[in-house]
Structures are given as structure tokens and as C-alpha cells.
CSV table of C-alpha atoms and ligand atoms in Angstrom, one decimal:
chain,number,residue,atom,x,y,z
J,1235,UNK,CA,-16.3,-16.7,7.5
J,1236,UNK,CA,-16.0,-17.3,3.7
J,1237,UNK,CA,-18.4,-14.6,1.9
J,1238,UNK,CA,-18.2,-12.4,4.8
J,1239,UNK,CA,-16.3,-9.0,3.7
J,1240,UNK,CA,-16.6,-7.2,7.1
J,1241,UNK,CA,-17.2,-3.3,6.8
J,1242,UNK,CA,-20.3,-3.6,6.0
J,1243,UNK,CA,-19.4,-4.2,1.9
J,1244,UNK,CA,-21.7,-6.9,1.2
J,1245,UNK,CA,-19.8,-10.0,-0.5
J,1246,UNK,CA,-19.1,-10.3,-4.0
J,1247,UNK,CA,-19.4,-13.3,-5.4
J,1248,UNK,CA,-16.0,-14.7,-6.1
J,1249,UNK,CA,-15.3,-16.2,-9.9
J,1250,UNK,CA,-12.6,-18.5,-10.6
J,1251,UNK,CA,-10.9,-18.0,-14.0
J,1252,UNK,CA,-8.9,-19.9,-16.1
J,1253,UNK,CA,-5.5,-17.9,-16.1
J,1254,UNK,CA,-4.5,-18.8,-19.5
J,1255,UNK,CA,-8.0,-17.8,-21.2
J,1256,UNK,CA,-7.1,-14.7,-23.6
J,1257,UNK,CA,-11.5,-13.9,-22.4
J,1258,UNK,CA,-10.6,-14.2,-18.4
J,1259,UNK,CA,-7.8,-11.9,-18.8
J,1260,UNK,CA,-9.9,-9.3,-20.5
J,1261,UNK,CA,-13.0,-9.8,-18.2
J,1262,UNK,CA,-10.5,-9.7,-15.0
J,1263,UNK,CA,-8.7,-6.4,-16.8
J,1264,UNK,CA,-11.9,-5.0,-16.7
J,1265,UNK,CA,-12.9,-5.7,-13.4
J,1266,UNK,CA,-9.2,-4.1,-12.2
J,1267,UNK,CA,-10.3,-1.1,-13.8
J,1268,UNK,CA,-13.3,-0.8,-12.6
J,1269,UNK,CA,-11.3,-0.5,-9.4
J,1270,UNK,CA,-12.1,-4.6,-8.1
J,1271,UNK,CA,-9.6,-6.7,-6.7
J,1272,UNK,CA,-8.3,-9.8,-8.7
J,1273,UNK,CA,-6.1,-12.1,-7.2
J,1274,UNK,CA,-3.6,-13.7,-10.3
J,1275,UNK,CA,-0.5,-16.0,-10.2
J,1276,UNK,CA,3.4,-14.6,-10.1
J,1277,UNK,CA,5.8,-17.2,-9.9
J,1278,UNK,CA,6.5,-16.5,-6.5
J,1279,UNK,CA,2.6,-16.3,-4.9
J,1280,UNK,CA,-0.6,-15.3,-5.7
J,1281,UNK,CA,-1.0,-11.1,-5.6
J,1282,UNK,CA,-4.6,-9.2,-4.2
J,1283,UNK,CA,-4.4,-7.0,-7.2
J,1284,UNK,CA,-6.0,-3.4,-7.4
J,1285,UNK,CA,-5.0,-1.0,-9.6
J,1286,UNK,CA,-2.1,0.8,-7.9
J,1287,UNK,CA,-3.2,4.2,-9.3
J,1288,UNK,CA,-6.4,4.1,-7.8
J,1289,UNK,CA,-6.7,4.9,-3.9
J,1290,UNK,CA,-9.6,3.9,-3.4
J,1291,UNK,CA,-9.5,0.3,-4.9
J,1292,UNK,CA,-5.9,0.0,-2.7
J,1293,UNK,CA,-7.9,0.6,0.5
J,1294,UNK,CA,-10.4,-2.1,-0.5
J,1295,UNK,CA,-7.1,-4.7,-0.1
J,1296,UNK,CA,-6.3,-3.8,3.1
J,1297,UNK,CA,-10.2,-4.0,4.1
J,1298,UNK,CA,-10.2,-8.0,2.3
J,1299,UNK,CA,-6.7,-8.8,3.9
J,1300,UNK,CA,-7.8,-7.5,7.4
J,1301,UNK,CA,-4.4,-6.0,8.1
J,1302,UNK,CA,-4.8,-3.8,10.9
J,1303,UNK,CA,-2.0,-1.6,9.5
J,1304,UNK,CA,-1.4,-0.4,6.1
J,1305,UNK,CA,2.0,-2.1,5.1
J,1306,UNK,CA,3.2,-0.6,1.8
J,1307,UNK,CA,2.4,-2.5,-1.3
J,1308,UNK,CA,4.6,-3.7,-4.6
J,1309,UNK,CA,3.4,-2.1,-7.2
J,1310,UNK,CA,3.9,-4.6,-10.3
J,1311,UNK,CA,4.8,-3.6,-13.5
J,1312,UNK,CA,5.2,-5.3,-17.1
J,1313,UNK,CA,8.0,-3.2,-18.6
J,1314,UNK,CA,11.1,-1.7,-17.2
J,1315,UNK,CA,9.9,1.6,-19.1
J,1316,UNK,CA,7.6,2.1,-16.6
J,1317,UNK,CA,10.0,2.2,-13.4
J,1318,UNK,CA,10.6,6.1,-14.7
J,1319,UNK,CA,6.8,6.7,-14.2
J,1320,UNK,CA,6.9,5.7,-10.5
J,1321,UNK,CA,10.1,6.2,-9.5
J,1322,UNK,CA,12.1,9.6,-9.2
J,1323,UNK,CA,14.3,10.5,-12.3
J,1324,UNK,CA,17.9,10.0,-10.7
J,1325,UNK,CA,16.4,6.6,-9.2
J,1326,UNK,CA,14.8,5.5,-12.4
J,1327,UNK,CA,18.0,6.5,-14.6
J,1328,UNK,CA,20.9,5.0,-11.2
J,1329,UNK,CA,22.8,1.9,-13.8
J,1330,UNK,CA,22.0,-0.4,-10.8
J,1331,UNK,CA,18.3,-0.7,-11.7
J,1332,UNK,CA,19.1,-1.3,-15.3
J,1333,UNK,CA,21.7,-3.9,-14.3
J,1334,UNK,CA,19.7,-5.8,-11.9
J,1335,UNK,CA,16.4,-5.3,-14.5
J,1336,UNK,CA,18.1,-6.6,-17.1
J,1337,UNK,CA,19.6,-9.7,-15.0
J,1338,UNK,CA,16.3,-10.8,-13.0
J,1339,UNK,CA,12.9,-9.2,-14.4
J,1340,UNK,CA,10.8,-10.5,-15.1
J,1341,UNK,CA,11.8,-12.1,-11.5
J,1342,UNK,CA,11.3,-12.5,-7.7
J,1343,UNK,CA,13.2,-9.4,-6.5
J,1344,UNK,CA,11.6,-6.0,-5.7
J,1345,UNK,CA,13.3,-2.7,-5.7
J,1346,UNK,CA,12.6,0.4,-3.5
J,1347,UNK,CA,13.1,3.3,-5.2
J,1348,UNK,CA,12.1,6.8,-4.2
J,1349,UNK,CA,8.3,7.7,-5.1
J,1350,UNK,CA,6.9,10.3,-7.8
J,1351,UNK,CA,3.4,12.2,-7.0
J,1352,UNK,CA,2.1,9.1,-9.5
J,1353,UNK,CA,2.0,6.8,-6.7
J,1354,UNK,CA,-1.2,7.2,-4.5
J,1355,UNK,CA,0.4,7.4,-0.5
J,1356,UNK,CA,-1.9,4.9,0.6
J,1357,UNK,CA,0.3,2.6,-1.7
J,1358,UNK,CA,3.5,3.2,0.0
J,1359,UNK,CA,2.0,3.3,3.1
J,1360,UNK,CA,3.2,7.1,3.3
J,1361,UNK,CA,6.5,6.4,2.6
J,1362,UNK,CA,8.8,8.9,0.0
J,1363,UNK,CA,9.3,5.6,-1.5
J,1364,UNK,CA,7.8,2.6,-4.2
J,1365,UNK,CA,8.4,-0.6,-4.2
J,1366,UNK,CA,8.3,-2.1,-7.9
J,1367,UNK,CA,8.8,-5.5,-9.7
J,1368,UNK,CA,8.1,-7.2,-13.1
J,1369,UNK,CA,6.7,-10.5,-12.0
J,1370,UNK,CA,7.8,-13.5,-14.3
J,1371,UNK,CA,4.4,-15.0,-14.7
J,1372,UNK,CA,2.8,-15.3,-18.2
J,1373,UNK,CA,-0.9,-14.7,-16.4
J,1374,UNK,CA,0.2,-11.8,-14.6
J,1375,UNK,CA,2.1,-9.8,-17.0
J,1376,UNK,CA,-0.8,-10.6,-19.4
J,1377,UNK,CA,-3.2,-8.6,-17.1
J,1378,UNK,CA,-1.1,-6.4,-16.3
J,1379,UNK,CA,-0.7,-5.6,-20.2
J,1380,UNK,CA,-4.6,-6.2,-20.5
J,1381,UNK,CA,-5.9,-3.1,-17.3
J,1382,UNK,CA,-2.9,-0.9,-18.8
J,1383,UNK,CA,-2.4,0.0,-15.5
J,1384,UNK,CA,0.1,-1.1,-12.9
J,1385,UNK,CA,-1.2,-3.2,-10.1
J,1386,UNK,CA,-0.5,-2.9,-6.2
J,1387,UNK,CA,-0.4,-6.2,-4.9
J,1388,UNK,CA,0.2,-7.6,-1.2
J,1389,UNK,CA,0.4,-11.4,-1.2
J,1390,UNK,CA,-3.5,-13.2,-1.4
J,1391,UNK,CA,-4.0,-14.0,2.2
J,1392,UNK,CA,-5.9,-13.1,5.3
J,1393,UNK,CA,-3.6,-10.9,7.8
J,1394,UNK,CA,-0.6,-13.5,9.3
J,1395,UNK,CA,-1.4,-16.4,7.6
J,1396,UNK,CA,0.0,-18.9,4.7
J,1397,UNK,CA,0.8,-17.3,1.7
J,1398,UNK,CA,-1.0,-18.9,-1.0
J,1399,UNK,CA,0.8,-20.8,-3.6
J,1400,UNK,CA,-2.4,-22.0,-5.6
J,1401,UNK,CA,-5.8,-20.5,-6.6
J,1402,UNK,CA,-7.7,-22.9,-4.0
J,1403,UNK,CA,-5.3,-21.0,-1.1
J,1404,UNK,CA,-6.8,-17.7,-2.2
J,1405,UNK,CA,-10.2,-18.9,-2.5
J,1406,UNK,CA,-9.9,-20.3,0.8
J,1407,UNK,CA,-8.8,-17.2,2.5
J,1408,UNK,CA,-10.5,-14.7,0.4
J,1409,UNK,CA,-13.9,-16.0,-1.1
J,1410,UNK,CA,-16.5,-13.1,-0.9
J,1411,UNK,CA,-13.6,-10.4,-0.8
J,1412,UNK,CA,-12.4,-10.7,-4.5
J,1413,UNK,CA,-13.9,-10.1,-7.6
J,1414,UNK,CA,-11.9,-12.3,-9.9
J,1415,UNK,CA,-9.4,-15.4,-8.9
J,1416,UNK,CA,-7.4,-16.5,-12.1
J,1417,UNK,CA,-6.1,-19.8,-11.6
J,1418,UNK,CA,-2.6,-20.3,-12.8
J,1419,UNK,CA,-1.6,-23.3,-11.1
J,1420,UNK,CA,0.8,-23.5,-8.7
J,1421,UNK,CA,3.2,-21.0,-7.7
J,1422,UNK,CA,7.0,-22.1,-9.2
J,1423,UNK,CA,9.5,-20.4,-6.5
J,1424,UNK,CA,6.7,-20.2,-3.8
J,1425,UNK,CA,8.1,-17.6,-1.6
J,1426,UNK,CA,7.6,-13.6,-1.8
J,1427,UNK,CA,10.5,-11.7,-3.5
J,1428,UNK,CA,13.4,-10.2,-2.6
J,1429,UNK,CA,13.6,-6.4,-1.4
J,1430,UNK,CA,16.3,-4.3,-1.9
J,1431,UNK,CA,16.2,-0.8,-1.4
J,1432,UNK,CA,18.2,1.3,-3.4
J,1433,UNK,CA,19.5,4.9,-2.6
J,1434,UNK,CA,22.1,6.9,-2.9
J,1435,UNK,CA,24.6,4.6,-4.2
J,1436,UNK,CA,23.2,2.3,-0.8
J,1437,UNK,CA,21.8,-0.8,-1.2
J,1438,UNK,CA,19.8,-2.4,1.3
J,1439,UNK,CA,18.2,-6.0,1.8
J,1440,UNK,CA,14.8,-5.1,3.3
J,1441,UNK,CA,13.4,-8.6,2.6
J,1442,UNK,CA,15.4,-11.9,2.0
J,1443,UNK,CA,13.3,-13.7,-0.7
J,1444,UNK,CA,13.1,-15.3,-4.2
J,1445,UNK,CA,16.3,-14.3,-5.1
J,1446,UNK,CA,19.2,-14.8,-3.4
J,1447,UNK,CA,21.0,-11.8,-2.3
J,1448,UNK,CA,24.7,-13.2,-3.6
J,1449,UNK,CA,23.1,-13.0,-6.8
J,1450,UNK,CA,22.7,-9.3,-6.6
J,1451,UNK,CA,26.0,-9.1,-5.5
J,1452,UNK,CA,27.4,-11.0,-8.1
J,1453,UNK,CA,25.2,-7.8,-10.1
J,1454,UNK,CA,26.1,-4.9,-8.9
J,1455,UNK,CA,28.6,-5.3,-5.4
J,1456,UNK,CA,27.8,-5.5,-1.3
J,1457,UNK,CA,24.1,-5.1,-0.1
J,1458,UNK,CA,23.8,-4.2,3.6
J,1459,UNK,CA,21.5,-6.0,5.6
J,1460,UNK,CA,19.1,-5.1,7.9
J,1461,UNK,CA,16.2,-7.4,10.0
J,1462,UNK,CA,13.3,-5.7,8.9
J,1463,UNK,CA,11.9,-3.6,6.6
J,1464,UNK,CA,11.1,-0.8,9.2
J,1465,UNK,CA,14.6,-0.7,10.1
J,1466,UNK,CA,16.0,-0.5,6.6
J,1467,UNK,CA,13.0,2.4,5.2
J,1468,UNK,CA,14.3,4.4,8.3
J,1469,UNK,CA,18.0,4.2,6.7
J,1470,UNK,CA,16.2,6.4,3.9
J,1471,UNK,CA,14.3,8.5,6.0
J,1472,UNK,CA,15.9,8.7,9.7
J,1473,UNK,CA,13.2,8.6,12.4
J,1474,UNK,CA,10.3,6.6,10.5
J,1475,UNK,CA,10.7,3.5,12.5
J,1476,UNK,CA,9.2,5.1,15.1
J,1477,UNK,CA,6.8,7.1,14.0
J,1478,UNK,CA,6.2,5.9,10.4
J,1479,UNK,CA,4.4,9.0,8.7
J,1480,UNK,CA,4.4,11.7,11.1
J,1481,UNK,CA,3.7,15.5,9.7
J,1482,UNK,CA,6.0,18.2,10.8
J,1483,UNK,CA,3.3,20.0,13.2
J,1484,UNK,CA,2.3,18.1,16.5
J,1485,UNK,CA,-0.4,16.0,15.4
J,1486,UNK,CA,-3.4,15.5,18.4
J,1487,UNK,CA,-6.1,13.1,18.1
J,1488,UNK,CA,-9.2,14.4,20.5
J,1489,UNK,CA,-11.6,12.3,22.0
J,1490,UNK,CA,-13.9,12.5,22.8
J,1491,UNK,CA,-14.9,14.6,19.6
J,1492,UNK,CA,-17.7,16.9,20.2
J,1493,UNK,CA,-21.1,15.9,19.0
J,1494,UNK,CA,-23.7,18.3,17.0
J,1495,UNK,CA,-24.3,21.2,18.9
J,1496,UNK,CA,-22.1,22.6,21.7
J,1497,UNK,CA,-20.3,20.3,23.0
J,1498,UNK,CA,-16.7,19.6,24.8
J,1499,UNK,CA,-14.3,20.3,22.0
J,1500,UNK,CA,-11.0,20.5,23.7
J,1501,UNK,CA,-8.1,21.7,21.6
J,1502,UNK,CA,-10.2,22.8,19.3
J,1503,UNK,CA,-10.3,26.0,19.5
J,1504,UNK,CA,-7.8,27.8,17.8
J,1505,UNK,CA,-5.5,30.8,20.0
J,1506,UNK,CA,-4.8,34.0,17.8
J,1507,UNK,CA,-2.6,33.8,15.2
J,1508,UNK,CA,-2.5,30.2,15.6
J,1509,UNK,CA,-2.5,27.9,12.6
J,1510,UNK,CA,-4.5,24.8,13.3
J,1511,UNK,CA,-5.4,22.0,11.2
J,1512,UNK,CA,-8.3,20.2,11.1
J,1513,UNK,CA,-8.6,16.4,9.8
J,1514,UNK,CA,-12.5,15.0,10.2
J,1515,UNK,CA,-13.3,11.8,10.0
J,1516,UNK,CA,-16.2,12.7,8.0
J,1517,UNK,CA,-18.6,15.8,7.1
J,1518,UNK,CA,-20.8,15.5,10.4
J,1519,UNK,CA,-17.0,15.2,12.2
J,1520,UNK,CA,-15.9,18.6,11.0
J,1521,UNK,CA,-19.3,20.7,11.6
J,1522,UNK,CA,-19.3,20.0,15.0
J,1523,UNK,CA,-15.4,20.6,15.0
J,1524,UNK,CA,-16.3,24.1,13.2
J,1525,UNK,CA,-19.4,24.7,16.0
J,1526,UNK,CA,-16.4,23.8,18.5
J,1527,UNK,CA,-13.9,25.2,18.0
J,1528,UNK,CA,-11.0,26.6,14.8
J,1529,UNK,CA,-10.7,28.4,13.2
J,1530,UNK,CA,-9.1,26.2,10.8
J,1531,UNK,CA,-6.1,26.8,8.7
J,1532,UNK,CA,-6.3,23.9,6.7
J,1533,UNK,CA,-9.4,21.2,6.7
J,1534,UNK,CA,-9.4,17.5,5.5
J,1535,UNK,CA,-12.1,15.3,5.3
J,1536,UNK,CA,-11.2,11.8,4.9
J,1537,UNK,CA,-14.6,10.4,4.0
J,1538,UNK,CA,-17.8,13.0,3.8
J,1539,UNK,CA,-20.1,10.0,4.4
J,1540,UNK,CA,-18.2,7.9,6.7
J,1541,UNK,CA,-17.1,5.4,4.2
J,1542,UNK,CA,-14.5,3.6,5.6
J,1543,UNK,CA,-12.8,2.5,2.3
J,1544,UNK,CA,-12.6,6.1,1.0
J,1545,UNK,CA,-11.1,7.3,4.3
J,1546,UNK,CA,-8.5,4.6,4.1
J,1547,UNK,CA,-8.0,5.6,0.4
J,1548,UNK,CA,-7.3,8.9,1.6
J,1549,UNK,CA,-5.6,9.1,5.0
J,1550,UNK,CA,-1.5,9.8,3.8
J,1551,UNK,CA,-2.6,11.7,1.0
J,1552,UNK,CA,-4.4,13.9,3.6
J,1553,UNK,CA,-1.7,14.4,6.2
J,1554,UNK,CA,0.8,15.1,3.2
J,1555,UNK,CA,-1.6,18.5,2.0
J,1556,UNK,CA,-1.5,19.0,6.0
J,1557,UNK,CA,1.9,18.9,6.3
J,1558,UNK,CA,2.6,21.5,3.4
J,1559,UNK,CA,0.2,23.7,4.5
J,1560,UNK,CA,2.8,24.9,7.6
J,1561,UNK,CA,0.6,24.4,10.8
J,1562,UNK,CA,1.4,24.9,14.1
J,1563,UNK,CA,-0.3,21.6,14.9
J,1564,UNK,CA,-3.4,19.1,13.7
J,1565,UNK,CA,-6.5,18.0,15.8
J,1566,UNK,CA,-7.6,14.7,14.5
J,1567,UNK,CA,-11.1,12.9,15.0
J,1568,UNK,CA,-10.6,9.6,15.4
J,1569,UNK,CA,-12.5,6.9,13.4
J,1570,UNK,CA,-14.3,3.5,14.8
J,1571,UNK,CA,-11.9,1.3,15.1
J,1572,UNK,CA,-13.0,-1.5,13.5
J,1573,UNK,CA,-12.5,-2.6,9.7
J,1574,UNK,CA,-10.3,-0.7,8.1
J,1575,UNK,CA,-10.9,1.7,11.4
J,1576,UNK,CA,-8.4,-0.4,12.8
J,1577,UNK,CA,-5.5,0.4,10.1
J,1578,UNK,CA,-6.7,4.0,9.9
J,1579,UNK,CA,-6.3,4.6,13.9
J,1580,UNK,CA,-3.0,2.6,14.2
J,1581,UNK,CA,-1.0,5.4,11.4
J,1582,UNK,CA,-3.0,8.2,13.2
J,1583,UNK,CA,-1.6,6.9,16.6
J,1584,UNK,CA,2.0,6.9,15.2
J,1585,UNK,CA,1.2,10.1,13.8
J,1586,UNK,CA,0.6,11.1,17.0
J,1587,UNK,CA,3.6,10.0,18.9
J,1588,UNK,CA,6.3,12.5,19.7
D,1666,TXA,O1,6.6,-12.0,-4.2
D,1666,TXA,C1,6.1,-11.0,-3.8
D,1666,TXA,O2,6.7,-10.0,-3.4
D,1666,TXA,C2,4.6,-11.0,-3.6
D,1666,TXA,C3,4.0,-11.1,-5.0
D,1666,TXA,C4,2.5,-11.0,-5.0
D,1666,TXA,O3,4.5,-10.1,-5.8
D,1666,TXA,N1,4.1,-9.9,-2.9
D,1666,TXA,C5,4.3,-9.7,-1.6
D,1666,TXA,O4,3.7,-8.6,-1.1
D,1666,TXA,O5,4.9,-10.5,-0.9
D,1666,TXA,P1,3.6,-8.3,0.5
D,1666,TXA,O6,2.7,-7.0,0.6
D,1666,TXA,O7,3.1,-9.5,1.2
D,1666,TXA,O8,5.1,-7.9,0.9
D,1666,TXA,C6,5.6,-6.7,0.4
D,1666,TXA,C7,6.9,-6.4,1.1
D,1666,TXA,C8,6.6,-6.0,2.6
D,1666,TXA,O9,7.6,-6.5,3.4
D,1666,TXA,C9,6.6,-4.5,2.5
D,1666,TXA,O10,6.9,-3.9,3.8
D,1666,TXA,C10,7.7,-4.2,1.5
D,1666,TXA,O11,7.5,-5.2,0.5
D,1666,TXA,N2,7.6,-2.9,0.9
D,1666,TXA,C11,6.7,-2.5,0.0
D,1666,TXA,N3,6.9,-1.2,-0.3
D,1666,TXA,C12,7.9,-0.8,0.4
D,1666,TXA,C13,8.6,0.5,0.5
D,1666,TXA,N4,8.2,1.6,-0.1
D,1666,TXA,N5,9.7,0.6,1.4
D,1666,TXA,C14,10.1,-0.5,2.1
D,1666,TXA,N6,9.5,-1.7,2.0
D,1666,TXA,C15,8.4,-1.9,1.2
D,1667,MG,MG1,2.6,-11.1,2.6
């Protein structure tokens, strides 16, 4: 299905680069901040780059990848300055990330530290924390110097298969999806980095991977390990295995939703002195939830128009504002689950569970 994109995006055309052209890395800069996706070399594999600030050009990776659930993304950075933008002070400033940044970045290891307000939620996935990394790749720290921005990336490939190692992988895979491909050659280590989550004074191997984990315990003393990365976010924050990103009110998704005009609406309506919150699919979603039922303490909209990009760009940063805003619980409408639908329904599900 090469030129396909799915979610009714029509395909762009897909242009090849020469990595080490000073002219490609300025036209696929451009193209990152005009909020495309350009796939580039790291000397692990190739990245789907976006620019990790902007939510809506994250969403548009998960749409070209397929996933059917957001998985958090590394955000990739050129200078160890910039950990202290992303990542909380006391995190930023703990001697571990200086030791280990100073011994391996640029490098195939990864570190989890927790988030600041910088980092859009779909990024993370909804997580309190960020995953960062200075990529040893002359092509890739290049653009990353070139967009002056950081850039979430997720490896280059379709949803479960081969991490690409070489441009023609992530042209094979992803043709029609990305804006720009620069071509550095092969990959030199050819395997995704090494996670380690760090957090008060723990360390935790969420990924075995590029670097070996002795070496960072040569650095800096024992790592725990843990068989996924589920398992080891949830040492951070107890409970997220199961439910990932779960607000503090009971969280209901209602379907059927009602249509325009009366209609079925149940839950909707809100009992006195009940604080309810609303999250609408899109602007049609919440009239008829308003003609339904509420009233509604708090409203989000996740797209006005339906677009299922902007919803997915959205989504966490949504049920964050919902979960400050002290409800007694959320009605959801779900989304079509298709596309990006797919992703969006699977964290409102999890949301959902008890
Ligand atoms: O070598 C690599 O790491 C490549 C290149 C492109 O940098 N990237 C890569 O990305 O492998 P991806 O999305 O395929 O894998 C990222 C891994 C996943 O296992 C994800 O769950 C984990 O990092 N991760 C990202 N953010 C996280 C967070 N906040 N907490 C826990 N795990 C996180
Ligand atoms: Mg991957």
C-alpha cells in the first residue's frame, strides 16, 4: 500500500535526500517545522521525526506508523543543555545524568526522566515522564541543530515490523507517509537504544539496547531490571500498568452517543451538585451531549471538525485539564475506530478501566 496514508490524508510525495547535503538539511529543517515528518539516520536506526513540541505533528507519526496505541516517543536532543528544558529541575541537575551524558552522548542509550509542562502529553504517551537522548549521528544532530527544535522520534517502520537500518527500509515501509527521507547509509550499531529510567536515586533498565547495561554500571552502580517498559514506568507511578493514564474521577465512555436532536443520552445528564465532565469527540459530539444531557463542569473538545490528527494531538493533554478540574466523573464520546481512532479508543478504554 506504498502512497497510501490511511485517514483520509492524501499521500505526500516522499523525497529522498542526501543526508550529508548542508541544502537537504535545511530543506528537511524546514519541512520539521512546518510540522512534517522526516525520517533521518542515528547510529542506531532510522527515527520518524516530528518536532516534539508540536502535538499535532506527533499525532501525524502515530497515524504513518499505524500503531494502534500511542507508545511514548524519545524525544532527541543535540546538547545536554537541553535535558533541563524537558526534564524536571532535581532530574535535570541528579550527577547520574551528567555522568552517564558525559560517558555515552552522543550515544545509544535513552534516559527517562520526569517531564516538565514543555513536553506535549501526546509525546509521553501521558506519562509524568520523557524519554531523551543525543543520538551520535552527524545527519541527525545536524537537523536537529538546523529545526532548532527537538525531535520526537519512534523508530521508521510500520507497526511490528523490521526496524530499518537504511533509507531504502524507510522508504519501503513509509513511502507516501513522510515528507523528507535523508539517506545516511546504513545504521552502525543497528539496534534501538538503551532505556534507563532514572528516579529517585533508582535506576531502571526499561529497554536492553545499544548500550550495554554493565557499561552503566561501570558509570554510575546497580540498575534494576524489569521485562518491559510498562512494568518499569509503573515503578514510577504505581498502578499505570494497568490502566496507563487514568484521571482521578471515573471516566465513562457512552455509546451510543446521542445524535442531533433528542436522543438517548444516558449518563449524560448531570444530578444536582454533580460535577460532570464532558470530553466530545468533536463540536457536533458535544451539542448533542449539551441538548442531552450536563450540565457540564468542565468541556473538551478533542477535534471541532472531526480531524482525527488533531484529536490524537490532543487526547492526554485533554484528560490532564479534566483531571485538575476536580470532577466527580467524565462522559466520553467515543471516536471511529479506525486510523488513528484506533490509538485514540484503546487509551480511552484504559482510561476507562477501574
Ligand atoms: O535507538 C532508538 O531508541 C530509536 C532511534 C530512532 O532513536 N528510537 C526508538 O524509538 O527505538 P521507539 O519509539 O521505537 O522506542 C522507544 C522506547 C519504547 O520502548 C518506549 O516505550 C520507551 O522508549 N519510552 C519512551 N518514552 C518513555 C517514557 N516516558 N517512559 C518509559 N518508556 C519510554
Ligand atoms: Mg520501534
Amino acid at each position: 500500500m506504498a502512497g497510501q496514508r490511511g485517514l483520509g490524508a492524501p499521500p505526500v510525495e516522499t523525497r529522498v535526500l542526501p543526508g550529508t547535503s548542508p541544502a537537504s538539511i535545511a530543506v528537511a529543517a524546514a519541512a520539521l517545522r512546518a510540522g512534517e515528518l522526516v525520517a533521518f539516520p542515528t547510529e542506531t536506526v532510522y527515527g520518524l521525526g516530528a518536532d516534539a513540541v508540536d502535538a499535532r505533528a506527533v499525532a501525524r507519526v502515530f497515524a504513518a506508523k499505524e500503531r494502534p496505541r500511542f507508545d511514548p516517543l524519545i524525544v532527541h536532543v543535540a546538547d545536554v543543555d537541553e535535558v533541563a528544558r524537558y526534564a524536571i529541575e532535581e532530574d535535570a541537575a541528579d550527577p547520574r545524568v551528567a555522568t552517564l551524558a558525559a560517558r555515552f552522548w552522543p550515544g545509544p542509550l535513552t534516559l527517562v526522566l520526569r517531564k516538565r509542562d514543555t513536553v506535549p502529553g501526546i509525546v509521553t504517551a501521558g506519562l509524568p515522564t520523557v524519554a531523551l537522548r543525543i543520538p551520535a549521528h552527524p545527519v541527525a544532530l545536524a537537523l536537529i541543530r538546523a529545526a532548532e527544535v527537538p525531535i520526537a522520534a519512534p523508530s521508521a517502520n510500520r507497526f511490528g515490523r523490521v526496524s530499518p537500518t537504511r533509507a531504502e527500509h524507510v522508504v519501503r515501509q513509509l513511502a507516501g507517509r513522510v515528507r523528507i527521507v535523508l539517506d545516511g547509509g546504513p545504521c552502525r550499531v543497528g539496534v534501538e537504544s538503551t532505556v534507563l529510567l532514572l528516579a529517585d536515586g533508582d535506576a531502571v533498565l526499561l529497554r536492553p539496547g545499544g548500550l550495554p547495561v554493565e557499561s552503566i554500571e561501570e558509570a554510575i552502580g546497580p540498575v534494576r531490571r524489569h521485562a518491559n517498559v510498562d512494568a518499569g514506568a509503573a515503578a514510577l507511578s504505581p498502578g499505570r500498568q494497568a490502566s496507563h493514564y487514568a484521571p482521578g474521577a471515573p471516566l465513562a465512555i457512552v455509546d451510543p452517543w446521542p445524535g442531533p436532536g433528542p436522543g438517548l443520552g444516558l449518563g449524560l445528564a448531570a444530578a444536582a451538585g454533580e460535577r460532570v465532565g464532558l470530553l466530545a469527540a468533536d463540536a457536533a459530539g458535544r451539542a448533542a451531549a449539551e441538548a442531552a444531557g450536563g450540565p457540564f463542569a468542565a468541556v473538551e473538545v478533542l477535534s471541532a471538525r472531526g480531524d482525527p490528527t488533531e484529536a490524537a494531538a490532543s487526547l492526554f493533554d485533554a484528560l490532564h485539564r479534566l483531571d485538575a478540574a476536580g470532577l466527580d466523573r467524565i462522559v466520553v464520546q467515543p471516536v471511529a475506530e479506525d486510523g488513528l481512532g484506533r490509538a485514540i479508543m484503546d487509551r480511552l478504554r484504559r482510561a476507562a478501566r477501574p
